Amino acid sequence: MGAAHGHRLYFHGHSPVHRLPAHCKIVALLCFVLAVVATPAGVFWPFAWYAVGLLAAVGASRVPPLFLARRMVVETPFVLFAVLMPFVATGPRVDLLGVSVSEHGLQAAAMLLCKGTLGVVASLLFAATTESRDFLAGLQRLRMPQQLVQIMAFMVRYLDVTTAEMQRMRVAREARCFSARGPAAWPTVARSGGALFIRAYERGERVHLAMLSRGYAGRLPMLSESPASALQWSVAALLPGFTVLVSLAAWTISR
Amino acid sequence: MHVPDGFLDAQTSLATGVVAAGAVAVALRGARRELDDRTAPMAGLVAAFVFAAQMLNFPVAVGTSGHLLGGTLAAVLVGPYTAVLCISVVLLVQSLMFADGGVTALGTNVTLMALVGVVVGWLVFRLVQAVLPRTVASVTPAAAIGAFVSVPAAALGFVGLYLVGGTVDLPTGALTVSMLGWHTLIGIGEAVITALTVGAVSAVRPDLVHGARHVLEARELVVRDGIEEQA
């Protein structure tokens, strides 16, 4: 633990993608995923282009693809759901490897997997190239309410402290020959959860008092990040711009 | 549990985004009443707690384990407005920094888990509390029932959104039944964990439990005999 910089998904680097201001990247990520989600149903060729664009961005970021691939496990529950879909969806059935599945369900599941995977990879790329501090400053630049940014700043700042506290409690439990097997262990684990809440709450009170003693009056100093130049905006717009074009092309052709 | 990108169509995602933004705005206003100028550090720390508590594994059987969703738990511990804020912030950080839950589905996730999950849990909690005797001890069962109802309610919310903006034709009846069935089971787990956690906190620091605060205020100072002789 003790990751002073970057969070768990952060990959330290100095690539053009790393250097882009966070607010440009957030807008780019949102536009990219929106364009991908808006792809007309039943058309699959655009996904190849999206993937090419996204892989180019990954290449430019110099984040090892394996680093991103290993973190794609977050997608697992949703992949399971997509795999089930052809079997439960309605509509005309087709034979796939001798099993009768819904044609519509099969198509939709493939669509869902493509969209979901592209979304996850794009989010992972954003997370891997943006430090939490920049991420907060970016949200502030995008006019997110001051109060909300402050709450997020405190959460991000104390996330490692709180999870480390929880790990210490787990070590302490196990040092006392506790092993969590079956629901009989729940009361013990839940009591740790309760203790964790009390510690987090009391830490919050101490932090607040410490802030008051340093003259806090409801506002924090700006997590300022210099405004993005036109060049930076246009670099950030490359991938979403390309994606929007492909998506629009898909709409015009499929009509 | 998190809805990924592309599950609901773009219009529904945008609409739930507007609903979520409205809910967060209302919660920001309400949280200031619950926490005054302590809002930023307290809500931040509670959000960090919710995030960490979701990582606690509760073993169910060989190989499988569940974890807390925490909407009702947060509402009972710190109040509904702060809870909506905390869960929303957790979801935002999860989607942008941990790629868990789609970026375009953020509005949907906030609407279902932060808004429906917390509000339903809190309302049921207050309803049960109104029926039970006004003691600290009745906070725990009320929290359990609130947590139990909130999970299938959020699942039902998802089914509703899916019917409006789903990208695949799934049979409505089967979808509703399977979602409700699974989430009732998850709700039972959530209820047990919430009750155990609320019980643990209110046994040590009942003054920290927001849902128990008005019960504590009603207590009177009791001077018991025999104190002076001991001293």
CSV table of C-alpha atoms in Angstrom, one decimal:
chain,number,residue,atom,x,y,z
A,1,MET,CA,0.0,0.0,0.0
A,2,GLY,CA,1.1,3.5,0.6
A,3,ALA,CA,0.6,4.5,-3.1
A,4,ALA,CA,1.2,8.2,-2.7
A,5,HIS,CA,0.8,9.0,-6.4
A,6,GLY,CA,-1.6,7.4,-8.8
A,7,HIS,CA,-4.2,4.8,-7.9
A,8,ARG,CA,-4.4,1.1,-8.5
A,9,LEU,CA,-5.1,1.4,-12.2
A,10,TYR,CA,-2.6,4.2,-12.9
A,11,PHE,CA,0.3,3.4,-15.2
A,12,HIS,CA,3.1,5.9,-14.8
A,13,GLY,CA,4.2,7.4,-18.1
A,14,HIS,CA,4.9,10.6,-20.0
A,15,SER,CA,3.1,9.9,-23.3
A,16,PRO,CA,0.9,12.4,-25.2
A,17,VAL,CA,-2.2,10.8,-23.7
A,18,HIS,CA,-0.8,11.1,-20.2
A,19,ARG,CA,0.0,14.8,-20.8
A,20,LEU,CA,-3.5,15.7,-22.0
A,21,PRO,CA,-5.4,17.7,-19.5
A,22,ALA,CA,-7.9,15.5,-17.6
A,23,HIS,CA,-11.0,17.4,-18.5
A,24,CYS,CA,-10.2,17.0,-22.2
A,25,LYS,CA,-9.8,13.3,-21.6
A,26,ILE,CA,-13.1,13.0,-19.7
A,27,VAL,CA,-15.0,14.8,-22.5
A,28,ALA,CA,-13.3,12.6,-25.1
A,29,LEU,CA,-14.1,9.4,-23.2
A,30,LEU,CA,-17.7,10.4,-22.8
A,31,CYS,CA,-18.1,11.3,-26.5
A,32,PHE,CA,-16.3,8.1,-27.6
A,33,VAL,CA,-18.5,5.8,-25.5
A,34,LEU,CA,-21.7,7.7,-26.5
A,35,ALA,CA,-20.8,7.4,-30.2
A,36,VAL,CA,-20.1,3.7,-29.7
A,37,VAL,CA,-23.4,3.1,-27.8
A,38,ALA,CA,-25.3,5.0,-30.5
A,39,THR,CA,-24.2,2.5,-33.2
A,40,PRO,CA,-27.3,1.2,-35.1
A,41,ALA,CA,-28.4,-2.3,-34.1
A,42,GLY,CA,-27.3,-5.2,-36.3
A,43,VAL,CA,-24.4,-3.4,-38.0
A,44,PHE,CA,-21.0,-4.8,-36.9
A,45,TRP,CA,-18.4,-3.3,-39.2
A,46,PRO,CA,-18.1,0.0,-37.3
A,47,PHE,CA,-16.8,-1.9,-34.2
A,48,ALA,CA,-13.7,-2.9,-36.1
A,49,TRP,CA,-13.0,0.8,-36.8
A,50,TYR,CA,-13.7,1.8,-33.3
A,51,ALA,CA,-11.3,-0.9,-32.1
A,52,VAL,CA,-8.7,0.3,-34.5
A,53,GLY,CA,-9.1,3.9,-33.2
A,54,LEU,CA,-9.0,2.8,-29.6
A,55,LEU,CA,-6.0,0.6,-30.1
A,56,ALA,CA,-4.2,3.5,-31.8
A,57,ALA,CA,-4.9,5.6,-28.7
A,58,VAL,CA,-3.6,2.7,-26.5
A,59,GLY,CA,-0.5,2.6,-28.6
A,60,ALA,CA,0.0,6.4,-28.3
A,61,SER,CA,-0.4,6.1,-24.5
A,62,ARG,CA,2.4,3.5,-24.3
A,63,VAL,CA,0.4,1.6,-21.7
A,64,PRO,CA,1.3,-2.1,-22.2
A,65,PRO,CA,-1.9,-3.8,-23.6
A,66,LEU,CA,-1.4,-6.7,-21.2
A,67,PHE,CA,-1.7,-4.2,-18.3
A,68,LEU,CA,-5.1,-3.2,-19.6
A,69,ALA,CA,-6.1,-6.8,-20.5
A,70,ARG,CA,-5.5,-8.0,-17.0
A,71,ARG,CA,-7.8,-5.4,-15.6
A,72,MET,CA,-10.6,-6.3,-17.9
A,73,VAL,CA,-11.9,-8.9,-15.4
A,74,VAL,CA,-14.3,-6.2,-14.2
A,75,GLU,CA,-16.3,-7.1,-17.3
A,76,THR,CA,-16.8,-10.8,-16.3
A,77,PRO,CA,-20.3,-10.7,-14.7
A,78,PHE,CA,-21.6,-8.8,-17.7
A,79,VAL,CA,-20.0,-11.2,-20.2
A,80,LEU,CA,-21.8,-14.1,-18.4
A,81,PHE,CA,-25.1,-12.2,-18.8
A,82,ALA,CA,-24.4,-11.6,-22.5
A,83,VAL,CA,-23.7,-15.3,-23.0
A,84,LEU,CA,-27.0,-16.3,-21.5
A,85,MET,CA,-28.9,-13.8,-23.6
A,86,PRO,CA,-29.2,-15.8,-26.9
A,87,PHE,CA,-30.9,-18.6,-24.9
A,88,VAL,CA,-33.5,-16.5,-23.2
A,89,ALA,CA,-34.4,-13.9,-25.8
A,90,THR,CA,-37.5,-14.2,-27.9
A,91,GLY,CA,-37.9,-14.2,-31.7
A,92,PRO,CA,-37.0,-16.5,-34.5
A,93,ARG,CA,-34.5,-19.3,-33.6
A,94,VAL,CA,-31.4,-20.3,-35.4
A,95,ASP,CA,-29.0,-23.3,-34.9
A,96,LEU,CA,-25.6,-22.5,-33.5
A,97,LEU,CA,-23.3,-25.5,-33.2
A,98,GLY,CA,-26.4,-27.7,-32.9
A,99,VAL,CA,-28.1,-25.6,-30.2
A,100,SER,CA,-31.2,-23.6,-31.0
A,101,VAL,CA,-30.7,-20.0,-29.9
A,102,SER,CA,-32.7,-16.8,-30.6
A,103,GLU,CA,-31.3,-15.0,-33.6
A,104,HIS,CA,-32.2,-11.6,-32.3
A,105,GLY,CA,-30.7,-12.5,-28.9
A,106,LEU,CA,-27.5,-13.8,-30.5
A,107,GLN,CA,-27.1,-10.6,-32.5
A,108,ALA,CA,-27.9,-8.4,-29.5
A,109,ALA,CA,-25.5,-10.3,-27.2
A,110,ALA,CA,-22.7,-9.8,-29.7
A,111,MET,CA,-23.6,-6.1,-30.0
A,112,LEU,CA,-23.6,-5.8,-26.2
A,113,LEU,CA,-20.2,-7.5,-25.9
A,114,CYS,CA,-18.7,-5.2,-28.5
A,115,LYS,CA,-20.1,-2.0,-26.9
A,116,GLY,CA,-19.3,-3.1,-23.4
A,117,THR,CA,-15.8,-4.2,-24.1
A,118,LEU,CA,-15.0,-1.0,-26.0
A,119,GLY,CA,-16.4,1.0,-23.1
A,120,VAL,CA,-14.3,-0.9,-20.5
A,121,VAL,CA,-11.1,-0.6,-22.5
A,122,ALA,CA,-11.7,3.2,-23.0
A,123,SER,CA,-12.4,3.7,-19.3
A,124,LEU,CA,-9.3,1.6,-18.4
A,125,LEU,CA,-7.2,3.7,-20.7
A,126,PHE,CA,-8.5,6.9,-19.1
A,127,ALA,CA,-7.8,5.5,-15.6
A,128,ALA,CA,-4.4,4.2,-16.6
A,129,THR,CA,-3.3,7.6,-17.9
A,130,THR,CA,-4.9,10.0,-15.4
A,131,GLU,CA,-3.7,10.5,-11.8
A,132,SER,CA,-6.5,11.0,-9.2
A,133,ARG,CA,-5.4,14.6,-8.5
A,134,ASP,CA,-5.7,15.5,-12.2
A,135,PHE,CA,-9.0,13.6,-12.5
A,136,LEU,CA,-10.5,15.8,-9.7
A,137,ALA,CA,-9.1,19.0,-11.2
A,138,GLY,CA,-10.6,17.9,-14.5
A,139,LEU,CA,-14.0,17.4,-13.0
A,140,GLN,CA,-13.7,20.9,-11.4
A,141,ARG,CA,-12.8,22.4,-14.7
A,142,LEU,CA,-15.9,20.8,-16.2
A,143,ARG,CA,-18.0,22.8,-13.7
A,144,MET,CA,-18.9,20.0,-11.4
A,145,PRO,CA,-20.4,21.5,-8.2
A,146,GLN,CA,-17.6,22.5,-5.8
A,147,GLN,CA,-19.1,20.6,-3.0
A,148,LEU,CA,-19.2,17.4,-4.9
A,149,VAL,CA,-15.6,17.8,-6.1
A,150,GLN,CA,-14.6,18.3,-2.4
A,151,ILE,CA,-16.4,15.1,-1.3
A,152,MET,CA,-14.7,13.2,-4.1
A,153,ALA,CA,-11.3,14.7,-3.2
A,154,PHE,CA,-11.7,13.5,0.4
A,155,MET,CA,-12.9,10.1,-0.7
A,156,VAL,CA,-10.0,9.6,-3.1
A,157,ARG,CA,-7.5,10.9,-0.5
A,158,TYR,CA,-8.7,8.6,2.3
A,159,LEU,CA,-9.5,5.6,0.1
A,160,ASP,CA,-6.2,4.0,0.6
A,161,VAL,CA,-6.2,4.8,4.4
A,162,THR,CA,-9.6,3.2,4.8
A,163,THR,CA,-8.8,0.1,2.8
A,164,ALA,CA,-5.5,-0.3,4.6
A,165,GLU,CA,-7.3,-0.1,7.9
A,166,MET,CA,-9.6,-2.8,6.7
A,167,GLN,CA,-6.7,-5.0,5.6
A,168,ARG,CA,-5.1,-4.5,9.1
A,169,MET,CA,-8.4,-5.7,10.6
A,170,ARG,CA,-8.4,-8.7,8.4
A,171,VAL,CA,-4.8,-9.5,9.4
A,172,ALA,CA,-5.8,-9.1,13.0
A,173,ARG,CA,-8.7,-11.4,12.6
A,174,GLU,CA,-6.6,-14.0,10.9
A,175,ALA,CA,-3.9,-13.7,13.5
A,176,ARG,CA,-6.5,-14.8,16.0
A,177,CYS,CA,-7.2,-18.0,14.0
A,178,PHE,CA,-10.3,-16.7,12.3
A,179,SER,CA,-11.0,-18.0,8.9
A,180,ALA,CA,-14.1,-16.9,7.0
A,181,ARG,CA,-15.9,-20.1,6.0
A,182,GLY,CA,-19.7,-19.9,5.5
A,183,PRO,CA,-22.3,-17.6,6.9
A,184,ALA,CA,-21.3,-18.4,10.5
A,185,ALA,CA,-18.4,-15.9,10.0
A,186,TRP,CA,-20.7,-13.1,9.0
A,187,PRO,CA,-21.2,-11.5,12.5
A,188,THR,CA,-17.4,-11.2,12.9
A,189,VAL,CA,-16.9,-9.7,9.5
A,190,ALA,CA,-19.8,-7.4,9.9
A,191,ARG,CA,-18.5,-6.2,13.3
A,192,SER,CA,-15.3,-5.3,11.5
A,193,GLY,CA,-17.4,-3.4,9.1
A,194,GLY,CA,-19.0,-1.5,12.0
A,195,ALA,CA,-15.6,-0.8,13.5
A,196,LEU,CA,-14.5,0.5,10.1
A,197,PHE,CA,-17.4,2.9,10.0
A,198,ILE,CA,-16.8,4.2,13.4
A,199,ARG,CA,-13.1,4.8,12.6
A,200,ALA,CA,-13.9,6.4,9.3
A,201,TYR,CA,-16.5,8.7,10.9
A,202,GLU,CA,-14.2,9.7,13.7
A,203,ARG,CA,-11.4,10.3,11.3
A,204,GLY,CA,-13.7,12.6,9.3
A,205,GLU,CA,-14.5,14.5,12.5
A,206,ARG,CA,-10.8,14.9,13.3
A,207,VAL,CA,-10.0,15.9,9.7
A,208,HIS,CA,-12.8,18.6,9.9
A,209,LEU,CA,-11.4,20.0,13.2
A,210,ALA,CA,-7.9,20.1,11.7
A,211,MET,CA,-9.3,21.9,8.7
A,212,LEU,CA,-11.1,24.4,11.0
A,213,SER,CA,-7.9,25.0,12.9
A,214,ARG,CA,-6.3,25.9,9.7
A,215,GLY,CA,-9.0,28.4,8.7
A,216,TYR,CA,-11.4,26.4,6.7
A,217,ALA,CA,-14.5,28.4,5.9
A,218,GLY,CA,-16.4,26.1,3.5
A,219,ARG,CA,-14.1,26.5,0.5
A,220,LEU,CA,-10.9,24.6,-0.4
A,221,PRO,CA,-8.1,26.1,-2.5
A,222,MET,CA,-8.7,25.4,-6.2
A,223,LEU,CA,-7.2,22.2,-7.5
A,224,SER,CA,-6.2,24.4,-10.4
A,225,GLU,CA,-5.1,23.0,-13.7
A,226,SER,CA,-4.2,25.3,-16.5
A,227,PRO,CA,-6.8,25.6,-19.2
A,228,ALA,CA,-6.3,23.4,-22.2
A,229,SER,CA,-4.9,24.9,-25.4
A,230,ALA,CA,-6.7,24.6,-28.7
A,231,LEU,CA,-4.0,22.1,-29.8
A,232,GLN,CA,-4.7,19.9,-26.7
A,233,TRP,CA,-8.4,20.0,-27.4
A,234,SER,CA,-7.9,18.9,-31.0
A,235,VAL,CA,-5.6,16.1,-30.0
A,236,ALA,CA,-8.2,14.9,-27.5
A,237,ALA,CA,-10.9,15.2,-30.2
A,238,LEU,CA,-9.1,12.8,-32.6
A,239,LEU,CA,-10.5,9.6,-31.3
A,240,PRO,CA,-14.0,10.7,-30.5
A,241,GLY,CA,-14.2,12.7,-33.7
A,242,PHE,CA,-13.2,9.6,-35.7
A,243,THR,CA,-15.7,7.5,-33.7
A,244,VAL,CA,-18.6,9.9,-34.3
A,245,LEU,CA,-17.8,9.9,-38.0
A,246,VAL,CA,-17.8,6.1,-38.2
A,247,SER,CA,-21.1,6.0,-36.2
A,248,LEU,CA,-22.7,8.6,-38.5
A,249,ALA,CA,-21.5,6.7,-41.5
A,250,ALA,CA,-23.1,3.5,-40.1
A,251,TRP,CA,-26.4,5.3,-39.6
A,252,THR,CA,-26.4,6.7,-43.2
A,253,ILE,CA,-25.4,3.4,-44.7
A,254,SER,CA,-27.8,1.2,-42.7
A,255,ARG,CA,-30.8,3.3,-43.7
B,1,MET,CA,-24.0,-5.4,-10.4
B,2,HIS,CA,-23.1,-2.3,-12.3
B,3,VAL,CA,-24.9,-1.6,-15.6
B,4,PRO,CA,-22.3,-1.5,-18.4
B,5,ASP,CA,-22.2,0.7,-21.5
B,6,GLY,CA,-24.6,-0.3,-24.3
B,7,PHE,CA,-27.1,-2.1,-22.1
B,8,LEU,CA,-29.7,0.6,-22.4
B,9,ASP,CA,-30.1,2.8,-25.5
B,10,ALA,CA,-28.6,6.3,-25.6
B,11,GLN,CA,-31.9,8.1,-25.0
B,12,THR,CA,-32.6,6.2,-21.8
B,13,SER,CA,-29.1,6.7,-20.6
B,14,LEU,CA,-29.3,10.4,-21.1
B,15,ALA,CA,-32.7,10.6,-19.4
B,16,THR,CA,-31.5,8.7,-16.3
B,17,GLY,CA,-28.4,11.0,-16.4
B,18,VAL,CA,-30.7,14.0,-16.0
B,19,VAL,CA,-32.6,12.2,-13.2
B,20,ALA,CA,-29.4,11.4,-11.4
B,21,ALA,CA,-28.0,14.9,-11.7
B,22,GLY,CA,-31.3,16.2,-10.2
B,23,ALA,CA,-31.1,13.7,-7.4
B,24,VAL,CA,-27.5,14.7,-6.6
B,25,ALA,CA,-28.4,18.4,-6.6
B,26,VAL,CA,-31.2,17.8,-4.1
B,27,ALA,CA,-29.0,15.6,-2.0
B,28,LEU,CA,-26.2,18.2,-1.9
B,29,ARG,CA,-28.8,20.7,-0.5
B,30,GLY,CA,-30.1,18.1,2.0
B,31,ALA,CA,-26.7,17.0,3.1
B,32,ARG,CA,-25.9,20.5,4.2
B,33,ARG,CA,-28.8,20.2,6.7
B,34,GLU,CA,-27.5,16.8,7.9
B,35,LEU,CA,-23.9,17.7,8.2
B,36,ASP,CA,-23.6,21.6,7.9
B,37,ASP,CA,-20.0,22.6,7.1
B,38,ARG,CA,-18.7,19.2,7.9
B,39,THR,CA,-20.3,17.9,4.6
B,40,ALA,CA,-17.1,17.6,2.5
B,41,PRO,CA,-14.8,15.7,4.9
B,42,MET,CA,-17.6,13.6,6.5
B,43,ALA,CA,-19.3,12.6,3.3
B,44,GLY,CA,-15.9,11.9,1.7
B,45,LEU,CA,-14.9,9.6,4.6
B,46,VAL,CA,-18.2,7.8,4.6
B,47,ALA,CA,-17.9,7.3,0.8
B,48,ALA,CA,-14.4,5.8,1.4
B,49,PHE,CA,-16.0,3.6,4.0
B,50,VAL,CA,-18.8,2.4,1.6
B,51,PHE,CA,-16.1,1.7,-1.0
B,52,ALA,CA,-14.0,-0.3,1.5
B,53,ALA,CA,-17.1,-2.1,3.0
B,54,GLN,CA,-18.1,-3.3,-0.5
B,55,MET,CA,-14.7,-5.1,-0.6
B,56,LEU,CA,-15.4,-7.1,2.6
B,57,ASN,CA,-16.2,-10.6,1.5
B,58,PHE,CA,-19.1,-12.5,3.1
B,59,PRO,CA,-18.6,-16.2,2.3
B,60,VAL,CA,-21.9,-17.9,1.3
B,61,ALA,CA,-20.8,-21.4,0.4
B,62,VAL,CA,-17.8,-23.1,-1.1
B,63,GLY,CA,-16.2,-20.7,-3.5
B,64,THR,CA,-18.9,-18.1,-3.6
B,65,SER,CA,-19.2,-15.0,-1.5
B,66,GLY,CA,-21.3,-11.9,-1.5
B,67,HIS,CA,-20.7,-8.3,-0.6
B,68,LEU,CA,-22.6,-5.3,0.7
B,69,LEU,CA,-24.3,-2.8,-1.6
B,70,GLY,CA,-24.6,-0.4,1.3
B,71,GLY,CA,-27.3,2.0,0.2
B,72,THR,CA,-29.6,1.4,3.2
B,73,LEU,CA,-26.7,0.9,5.5
B,74,ALA,CA,-25.3,4.4,4.6
B,75,ALA,CA,-28.8,5.9,4.9
B,76,VAL,CA,-29.3,4.5,8.4
B,77,LEU,CA,-25.8,5.5,9.5
B,78,VAL,CA,-25.5,9.0,8.1
B,79,GLY,CA,-28.9,10.0,6.8
B,80,PRO,CA,-30.6,9.7,3.4
B,81,TYR,CA,-29.2,12.8,1.7
B,82,THR,CA,-25.6,12.1,2.6
B,83,ALA,CA,-26.1,8.5,1.7
B,84,VAL,CA,-27.3,9.4,-1.8
B,85,LEU,CA,-24.2,11.7,-2.2
B,86,CYS,CA,-21.8,9.0,-0.9
B,87,ILE,CA,-23.1,6.2,-3.1
B,88,SER,CA,-23.2,8.5,-6.1
B,89,VAL,CA,-19.6,9.6,-5.5
B,90,VAL,CA,-18.6,5.9,-5.1
B,91,LEU,CA,-20.3,5.0,-8.4
B,92,LEU,CA,-18.6,7.9,-10.2
B,93,VAL,CA,-15.2,7.0,-8.9
B,94,GLN,CA,-15.8,3.3,-9.7
B,95,SER,CA,-16.8,4.1,-13.2
B,96,LEU,CA,-14.0,6.6,-14.0
B,97,MET,CA,-11.1,5.3,-12.0
B,98,PHE,CA,-11.8,1.6,-11.8
B,99,ALA,CA,-13.7,1.1,-15.1
B,100,ASP,CA,-16.5,-0.6,-13.1
B,101,GLY,CA,-19.9,0.3,-14.7
B,102,GLY,CA,-20.1,2.1,-18.0
B,103,VAL,CA,-19.5,5.9,-18.3
B,104,THR,CA,-22.7,6.4,-20.3
B,105,ALA,CA,-24.5,4.1,-17.8
B,106,LEU,CA,-23.4,6.2,-14.9
B,107,GLY,CA,-26.8,8.0,-14.7
B,108,THR,CA,-28.6,4.7,-14.8
B,109,ASN,CA,-26.4,3.3,-12.0
B,110,VAL,CA,-26.8,6.4,-9.8
B,111,THR,CA,-30.5,6.4,-10.4
B,112,LEU,CA,-30.9,2.7,-9.5
B,113,MET,CA,-28.4,2.3,-6.7
B,114,ALA,CA,-28.0,5.7,-5.2
B,115,LEU,CA,-31.5,7.0,-5.7
B,116,VAL,CA,-33.9,4.0,-5.7
B,117,GLY,CA,-31.7,1.9,-3.4
B,118,VAL,CA,-31.2,4.6,-0.7
B,119,VAL,CA,-34.7,6.2,-0.8
B,120,VAL,CA,-36.7,3.0,-0.8
B,121,GLY,CA,-34.4,1.6,2.0
B,122,TRP,CA,-34.7,4.7,4.0
B,123,LEU,CA,-38.5,5.0,3.6
B,124,VAL,CA,-39.1,1.4,4.6
B,125,PHE,CA,-36.7,1.9,7.5
B,126,ARG,CA,-38.7,4.9,8.8
B,127,LEU,CA,-42.0,3.1,8.3
B,128,VAL,CA,-40.9,0.0,10.2
B,129,GLN,CA,-39.4,2.3,12.9
B,130,ALA,CA,-42.7,4.0,13.3
B,131,VAL,CA,-44.4,0.7,14.1
B,132,LEU,CA,-41.7,-0.6,16.4
B,133,PRO,CA,-41.2,0.8,19.9
B,134,ARG,CA,-39.0,3.9,20.1
B,135,THR,CA,-35.8,2.3,21.3
B,136,VAL,CA,-32.3,1.9,19.9
B,137,ALA,CA,-32.8,-1.8,19.8
B,138,SER,CA,-35.5,-1.4,17.1
B,139,VAL,CA,-33.1,0.4,14.7
B,140,THR,CA,-31.5,-2.9,13.8
B,141,PRO,CA,-34.6,-4.8,12.6
B,142,ALA,CA,-35.9,-1.7,10.8
B,143,ALA,CA,-32.6,-1.4,9.0
B,144,ALA,CA,-32.7,-5.0,8.0
B,145,ILE,CA,-36.2,-4.8,6.5
B,146,GLY,CA,-35.3,-1.5,4.7
B,147,ALA,CA,-32.2,-3.2,3.2
B,148,PHE,CA,-34.2,-6.3,2.3
B,149,VAL,CA,-36.8,-4.3,0.3
B,150,SER,CA,-34.3,-1.9,-1.3
B,151,VAL,CA,-32.5,-4.5,-3.3
B,152,PRO,CA,-35.4,-6.0,-5.2
B,153,ALA,CA,-36.8,-2.4,-5.6
B,154,ALA,CA,-33.6,-1.4,-7.4
B,155,ALA,CA,-33.8,-4.6,-9.5
B,156,LEU,CA,-37.4,-3.7,-10.4
B,157,GLY,CA,-36.3,-0.2,-11.4
B,158,PHE,CA,-33.8,-1.8,-13.7
B,159,VAL,CA,-36.5,-4.0,-15.3
B,160,GLY,CA,-38.6,-0.8,-15.8
B,161,LEU,CA,-35.7,1.0,-17.5
B,162,TYR,CA,-35.0,-2.1,-19.6
B,163,LEU,CA,-38.5,-2.2,-20.9
B,164,VAL,CA,-38.2,1.4,-21.9
B,165,GLY,CA,-34.8,1.4,-23.4
B,166,GLY,CA,-33.4,-2.2,-23.5
B,167,THR,CA,-31.4,-3.2,-26.5
B,168,VAL,CA,-32.6,-6.8,-26.6
B,169,ASP,CA,-36.2,-8.2,-26.6
B,170,LEU,CA,-36.2,-10.4,-23.5
B,171,PRO,CA,-39.5,-11.9,-22.4
B,172,THR,CA,-40.8,-9.3,-19.9
B,173,GLY,CA,-42.3,-11.9,-17.5
B,174,ALA,CA,-39.2,-14.1,-17.3
B,175,LEU,CA,-36.9,-11.1,-16.9
B,176,THR,CA,-39.0,-9.7,-14.1
B,177,VAL,CA,-39.3,-13.0,-12.3
B,178,SER,CA,-35.6,-13.9,-12.6
B,179,MET,CA,-34.4,-10.4,-11.6
B,180,LEU,CA,-36.8,-10.3,-8.6
B,181,GLY,CA,-35.9,-13.9,-7.7
B,182,TRP,CA,-32.2,-13.3,-7.6
B,183,HIS,CA,-32.4,-10.0,-6.0
B,184,THR,CA,-34.7,-11.2,-3.3
B,185,LEU,CA,-31.9,-13.7,-2.4
B,186,ILE,CA,-29.3,-10.9,-2.6
B,187,GLY,CA,-31.7,-8.8,-0.5
B,188,ILE,CA,-31.7,-11.4,2.3
B,189,GLY,CA,-27.9,-11.3,2.4
B,190,GLU,CA,-27.9,-7.5,2.3
B,191,ALA,CA,-30.5,-7.4,5.2
B,192,VAL,CA,-28.4,-9.7,7.4
B,193,ILE,CA,-25.1,-7.8,6.7
B,194,THR,CA,-26.8,-4.4,7.2
B,195,ALA,CA,-28.4,-5.6,10.5
B,196,LEU,CA,-25.2,-7.0,11.8
B,197,THR,CA,-23.2,-3.8,10.9
B,198,VAL,CA,-25.9,-1.4,12.3
B,199,GLY,CA,-26.1,-3.6,15.4
B,200,ALA,CA,-22.3,-3.5,15.9
B,201,VAL,CA,-22.2,0.3,15.5
B,202,SER,CA,-25.2,1.1,17.7
B,203,ALA,CA,-23.9,-1.2,20.4
B,204,VAL,CA,-20.7,0.9,20.7
B,205,ARG,CA,-21.6,4.4,19.4
B,206,PRO,CA,-25.4,4.8,19.1
B,207,ASP,CA,-24.9,8.5,18.8
B,208,LEU,CA,-23.3,8.0,15.4
B,209,VAL,CA,-26.3,6.2,14.0
B,210,HIS,CA,-28.4,8.8,12.2
B,211,GLY,CA,-31.5,6.6,12.3
B,212,ALA,CA,-31.2,6.3,16.1
B,213,ARG,CA,-30.7,10.0,16.8
B,214,HIS,CA,-34.3,10.9,17.5
B,215,VAL,CA,-34.6,7.9,19.9
B,216,LEU,CA,-31.5,9.0,21.8
B,217,GLU,CA,-32.8,12.5,22.2
B,218,ALA,CA,-35.9,11.2,23.9
B,219,ARG,CA,-33.9,9.5,26.6
B,220,GLU,CA,-33.8,11.1,30.0
B,221,LEU,CA,-30.9,11.4,32.3
B,222,VAL,CA,-31.3,8.8,35.0
B,223,VAL,CA,-29.5,9.2,38.3
B,224,ARG,CA,-29.2,5.7,39.8
B,225,ASP,CA,-28.8,4.9,43.5
B,226,GLY,CA,-25.6,3.5,44.8
B,227,ILE,CA,-23.2,5.6,42.7
B,228,GLU,CA,-22.1,7.8,45.6
B,229,GLU,CA,-21.5,4.9,47.9
B,230,GLN,CA,-19.2,3.3,45.3
B,231,ALA,CA,-17.3,6.5,44.8
